[in-house]
Amino acid sequence: MRVEPIPGVPAATVDTDGTRLVALADYHAGIEAGLRYDGVELRSAAATRRERLLSALARTDADRLVVVGDLGHAIGSPFSAEREELDALFSAVDVPVTLVKGNHDGELESVLDDADVTMAPGHGVVIGDVGFTHGHTWPAPRVLACDTICMGHEHPVVRLEDDVGGHRHERAWLRGALVSEPFETHYDRSLDVDGDLVVFPAFNDRSGGTWVNVQGQDFLAPYLPAGLADAEAFLLDGTRLGPYRDI
């Protein structure tokens, strides 16, 4: 499998073109400052997020980090806490970074001027033979032509119930085959769409998510769920839950 989740971590290794990448989505640096505006007071977990990411890079011997959108949290100008978190993060990361811009990354350029970061548009980038797109906009046709496509944005979560009525929610991976029809309708032409889509869980555990197995919950991406056939869900520890609609 070209995209291999790292057990217990909401990130994956991606081996492509002789390079090992670590990919993650929805880091949402500075999220606590955003939550404060909504009246939720939480101590910053910036150091915990940073150490989790640095540990994943070290244990996988990665050559590059790919952030599949929403590295930051503020949709507009970054909060001061967000700037501080990202400054500390990029002072510690010792591999080059590719950022696929998400809907929360509109004004991050000024924060990342001195970091070794390559910016890619939200509709995607191809590295080796793997495509990366955030998910808030339609993937570019060249991304859709890849055998494997990675996306974020959804923050997929499953609701799990036990036999006595208790329940909990867990972040999850989704993986399934792409369906060409919605993309061909959008682009109004035939496309080479025959790959798998991997929907990443949010790296940030405070960012909420789409409850994919709860009726009435809608996906955020404009091409889901129509563009994804028979997707299966997996927990962060690797547990295979089967088709997400049946959980």
PDB file of C-alpha atoms in Angstrom, residues 80-216:
ATOM      1  CA  SER A  80      -0.534  35.840  17.160  1.00  0.00           C
ATOM      2  CA  ALA A  81      -0.700  32.468  18.954  1.00  0.00           C
ATOM      3  CA  GLU A  82      -0.887  30.755  15.561  1.00  0.00           C
ATOM      4  CA  ARG A  83       2.206  32.629  14.353  1.00  0.00           C
ATOM      5  CA  GLU A  84       4.097  31.669  17.495  1.00  0.00           C
ATOM      6  CA  GLU A  85       3.092  28.011  17.161  1.00  0.00           C
ATOM      7  CA  LEU A  86       4.159  27.850  13.535  1.00  0.00           C
ATOM      8  CA  ASP A  87       7.443  29.650  14.213  1.00  0.00           C
ATOM      9  CA  ALA A  88       8.282  27.065  16.892  1.00  0.00           C
ATOM     10  CA  LEU A  89       7.189  24.199  14.644  1.00  0.00           C
ATOM     11  CA  PHE A  90       9.299  25.191  11.659  1.00  0.00           C
ATOM     12  CA  SER A  91      12.287  25.932  13.856  1.00  0.00           C
ATOM     13  CA  ALA A  92      12.149  22.262  14.876  1.00  0.00           C
ATOM     14  CA  VAL A  93      11.193  20.524  11.600  1.00  0.00           C
ATOM     15  CA  ASP A  94      14.371  19.523   9.753  1.00  0.00           C
ATOM     16  CA  VAL A  95      12.889  18.293   6.458  1.00  0.00           C
ATOM     17  CA  PRO A  96      11.405  20.323   3.596  1.00  0.00           C
ATOM     18  CA  VAL A  97       7.648  20.857   3.665  1.00  0.00           C
ATOM     19  CA  THR A  98       4.957  20.967   1.012  1.00  0.00           C
ATOM     20  CA  LEU A  99       1.742  22.724   2.027  1.00  0.00           C
ATOM     21  CA  VAL A 100      -1.385  22.159  -0.052  1.00  0.00           C
ATOM     22  CA  LYS A 101      -3.329  25.276   0.824  1.00  0.00           C
ATOM     23  CA  GLY A 102      -6.612  24.681   2.600  1.00  0.00           C
ATOM     24  CA  ASN A 103      -9.505  27.008   3.254  1.00  0.00           C
ATOM     25  CA  HIS A 104      -7.843  28.091   6.529  1.00  0.00           C
ATOM     26  CA  ASP A 105      -4.456  28.879   4.922  1.00  0.00           C
ATOM     27  CA  GLY A 106      -5.291  32.015   2.950  1.00  0.00           C
ATOM     28  CA  GLU A 107      -2.741  34.344   4.540  1.00  0.00           C
ATOM     29  CA  LEU A 108       0.001  32.037   5.773  1.00  0.00           C
ATOM     30  CA  GLU A 109       2.697  33.189   3.322  1.00  0.00           C
ATOM     31  CA  SER A 110       3.943  35.942   5.635  1.00  0.00           C
ATOM     32  CA  VAL A 111       4.295  33.476   8.520  1.00  0.00           C
ATOM     33  CA  LEU A 112       6.273  30.982   6.458  1.00  0.00           C
ATOM     34  CA  ASP A 113       8.628  33.351   4.615  1.00  0.00           C
ATOM     35  CA  ASP A 114      11.729  32.000   6.339  1.00  0.00           C
ATOM     36  CA  ALA A 115      10.703  28.331   6.396  1.00  0.00           C
ATOM     37  CA  ASP A 116      11.564  25.673   3.808  1.00  0.00           C
ATOM     38  CA  VAL A 117       7.973  25.406   2.594  1.00  0.00           C
ATOM     39  CA  THR A 118       6.676  24.881  -0.942  1.00  0.00           C
ATOM     40  CA  MET A 119       3.131  26.161  -1.394  1.00  0.00           C
ATOM     41  CA  ALA A 120       0.691  24.271  -3.629  1.00  0.00           C
ATOM     42  CA  PRO A 121      -2.849  25.382  -4.540  1.00  0.00           C
ATOM     43  CA  GLY A 122      -5.863  23.816  -2.851  1.00  0.00           C
ATOM     44  CA  HIS A 123      -6.898  21.961  -5.994  1.00  0.00           C
ATOM     45  CA  GLY A 124      -3.786  19.913  -5.602  1.00  0.00           C
ATOM     46  CA  VAL A 125      -0.279  18.813  -6.400  1.00  0.00           C
ATOM     47  CA  VAL A 126       1.251  15.575  -7.662  1.00  0.00           C
ATOM     48  CA  ILE A 127       4.358  14.221  -5.948  1.00  0.00           C
ATOM     49  CA  GLY A 128       5.776  11.207  -7.730  1.00  0.00           C
ATOM     50  CA  ASP A 129       2.633   9.271  -8.595  1.00  0.00           C
ATOM     51  CA  VAL A 130       0.459  10.340  -5.642  1.00  0.00           C
ATOM     52  CA  GLY A 131      -1.964  13.264  -5.703  1.00  0.00           C
ATOM     53  CA  PHE A 132      -2.696  15.585  -2.789  1.00  0.00           C
ATOM     54  CA  THR A 133      -5.673  17.959  -2.543  1.00  0.00           C
ATOM     55  CA  HIS A 134      -7.235  19.607   0.485  1.00  0.00           C
ATOM     56  CA  GLY A 135     -10.889  18.925  -0.314  1.00  0.00           C
ATOM     57  CA  HIS A 136     -12.631  22.295  -0.110  1.00  0.00           C
ATOM     58  CA  THR A 137     -12.465  22.666  -3.884  1.00  0.00           C
ATOM     59  CA  TRP A 138     -12.507  20.302  -6.857  1.00  0.00           C
ATOM     60  CA  PRO A 139      -9.235  18.411  -7.454  1.00  0.00           C
ATOM     61  CA  ALA A 140      -7.327  19.300 -10.611  1.00  0.00           C
ATOM     62  CA  PRO A 141      -7.608  16.719 -13.438  1.00  0.00           C
ATOM     63  CA  ARG A 142      -3.916  15.825 -13.147  1.00  0.00           C
ATOM     64  CA  VAL A 143      -4.472  15.005  -9.473  1.00  0.00           C
ATOM     65  CA  LEU A 144      -7.515  12.888 -10.341  1.00  0.00           C
ATOM     66  CA  ALA A 145      -5.396  10.883 -12.783  1.00  0.00           C
ATOM     67  CA  CYS A 146      -3.194   9.521  -9.953  1.00  0.00           C
ATOM     68  CA  ASP A 147      -3.618   5.957  -8.690  1.00  0.00           C
ATOM     69  CA  THR A 148      -3.842   7.273  -5.110  1.00  0.00           C
ATOM     70  CA  ILE A 149      -5.171  10.643  -3.971  1.00  0.00           C
ATOM     71  CA  CYS A 150      -4.888  12.013  -0.431  1.00  0.00           C
ATOM     72  CA  MET A 151      -7.248  14.641   0.956  1.00  0.00           C
ATOM     73  CA  GLY A 152      -8.141  16.303   4.233  1.00  0.00           C
ATOM     74  CA  HIS A 153     -10.834  18.875   5.090  1.00  0.00           C
ATOM     75  CA  GLU A 154     -13.469  16.373   6.257  1.00  0.00           C
ATOM     76  CA  HIS A 155     -12.018  15.436   9.673  1.00  0.00           C
ATOM     77  CA  PRO A 156     -13.887  12.083   9.463  1.00  0.00           C
ATOM     78  CA  VAL A 157     -15.241  10.761  12.760  1.00  0.00           C
ATOM     79  CA  VAL A 158     -17.198   7.588  13.489  1.00  0.00           C
ATOM     80  CA  ARG A 159     -19.732   7.138  16.281  1.00  0.00           C
ATOM     81  CA  LEU A 160     -19.301   3.772  18.006  1.00  0.00           C
ATOM     82  CA  GLU A 161     -21.963   2.262  20.271  1.00  0.00           C
ATOM     83  CA  ASP A 162     -21.769  -0.649  22.697  1.00  0.00           C
ATOM     84  CA  ASP A 163     -24.397  -3.215  23.626  1.00  0.00           C
ATOM     85  CA  VAL A 164     -25.732  -1.219  26.566  1.00  0.00           C
ATOM     86  CA  GLY A 165     -26.273   2.045  24.722  1.00  0.00           C
ATOM     87  CA  GLY A 166     -22.996   3.770  25.520  1.00  0.00           C
ATOM     88  CA  HIS A 167     -21.212   5.550  22.720  1.00  0.00           C
ATOM     89  CA  ARG A 168     -18.005   7.341  21.862  1.00  0.00           C
ATOM     90  CA  HIS A 169     -16.582   9.004  18.797  1.00  0.00           C
ATOM     91  CA  GLU A 170     -13.223   8.261  17.189  1.00  0.00           C
ATOM     92  CA  ARG A 171     -11.258   9.888  14.406  1.00  0.00           C
ATOM     93  CA  ALA A 172     -11.049   7.638  11.369  1.00  0.00           C
ATOM     94  CA  TRP A 173      -9.502   7.138   7.971  1.00  0.00           C
ATOM     95  CA  LEU A 174     -11.696   6.586   4.914  1.00  0.00           C
ATOM     96  CA  ARG A 175     -10.469   4.765   1.820  1.00  0.00           C
ATOM     97  CA  GLY A 176     -12.354   3.834  -1.328  1.00  0.00           C
ATOM     98  CA  ALA A 177     -12.441   3.980  -5.112  1.00  0.00           C
ATOM     99  CA  LEU A 178     -13.189   7.231  -6.883  1.00  0.00           C
ATOM    100  CA  VAL A 179     -16.309   7.493  -9.042  1.00  0.00           C
ATOM    101  CA  SER A 180     -15.612   9.426 -12.236  1.00  0.00           C
ATOM    102  CA  GLU A 181     -19.103  10.788 -12.963  1.00  0.00           C
ATOM    103  CA  PRO A 182     -19.208  13.783 -10.563  1.00  0.00           C
ATOM    104  CA  PHE A 183     -15.785  14.967 -11.723  1.00  0.00           C
ATOM    105  CA  GLU A 184     -16.601  14.565 -15.402  1.00  0.00           C
ATOM    106  CA  THR A 185     -19.842  16.466 -14.873  1.00  0.00           C
ATOM    107  CA  HIS A 186     -17.971  19.268 -13.105  1.00  0.00           C
ATOM    108  CA  TYR A 187     -15.292  19.573 -15.804  1.00  0.00           C
ATOM    109  CA  ASP A 188     -17.735  18.783 -18.621  1.00  0.00           C
ATOM    110  CA  ARG A 189     -15.373  16.309 -20.271  1.00  0.00           C
ATOM    111  CA  SER A 190     -14.082  12.775 -20.024  1.00  0.00           C
ATOM    112  CA  LEU A 191     -11.376  12.298 -17.390  1.00  0.00           C
ATOM    113  CA  ASP A 192      -8.892   9.595 -16.444  1.00  0.00           C
ATOM    114  CA  VAL A 193     -10.318   8.785 -12.997  1.00  0.00           C
ATOM    115  CA  ASP A 194      -9.540   5.277 -11.784  1.00  0.00           C
ATOM    116  CA  GLY A 195      -7.766   5.624  -8.465  1.00  0.00           C
ATOM    117  CA  ASP A 196      -8.333   5.341  -4.730  1.00  0.00           C
ATOM    118  CA  LEU A 197      -9.134   8.243  -2.434  1.00  0.00           C
ATOM    119  CA  VAL A 198      -7.726   8.340   1.106  1.00  0.00           C
ATOM    120  CA  VAL A 199      -9.499  10.804   3.412  1.00  0.00           C
ATOM    121  CA  PHE A 200      -7.217  11.741   6.305  1.00  0.00           C
ATOM    122  CA  PRO A 201      -8.377  12.224   9.884  1.00  0.00           C
ATOM    123  CA  ALA A 202      -7.652  15.619  11.389  1.00  0.00           C
ATOM    124  CA  PHE A 203      -4.225  15.787  13.017  1.00  0.00           C
ATOM    125  CA  ASN A 204      -5.660  18.237  15.544  1.00  0.00           C
ATOM    126  CA  ASP A 205      -7.921  16.431  17.996  1.00  0.00           C
ATOM    127  CA  ARG A 206      -9.730  19.666  18.936  1.00  0.00           C
ATOM    128  CA  SER A 207     -11.021  20.507  15.474  1.00  0.00           C
ATOM    129  CA  GLY A 208     -14.298  18.551  15.416  1.00  0.00           C
ATOM    130  CA  GLY A 209     -15.295  16.521  12.393  1.00  0.00           C
ATOM    131  CA  THR A 210     -17.811  15.009   9.999  1.00  0.00           C
ATOM    132  CA  TRP A 211     -19.676  12.119  11.671  1.00  0.00           C
ATOM    133  CA  VAL A 212     -19.635   9.876   8.626  1.00  0.00           C
ATOM    134  CA  ASN A 213     -21.902   7.107   9.990  1.00  0.00           C
ATOM    135  CA  VAL A 214     -24.598   9.348  11.498  1.00  0.00           C
ATOM    136  CA  GLN A 215     -27.677  10.177   9.420  1.00  0.00           C
ATOM    137  CA  GLY A 216     -28.130  13.850   8.688  1.00  0.00           C
TER     138      GLY A 216
END
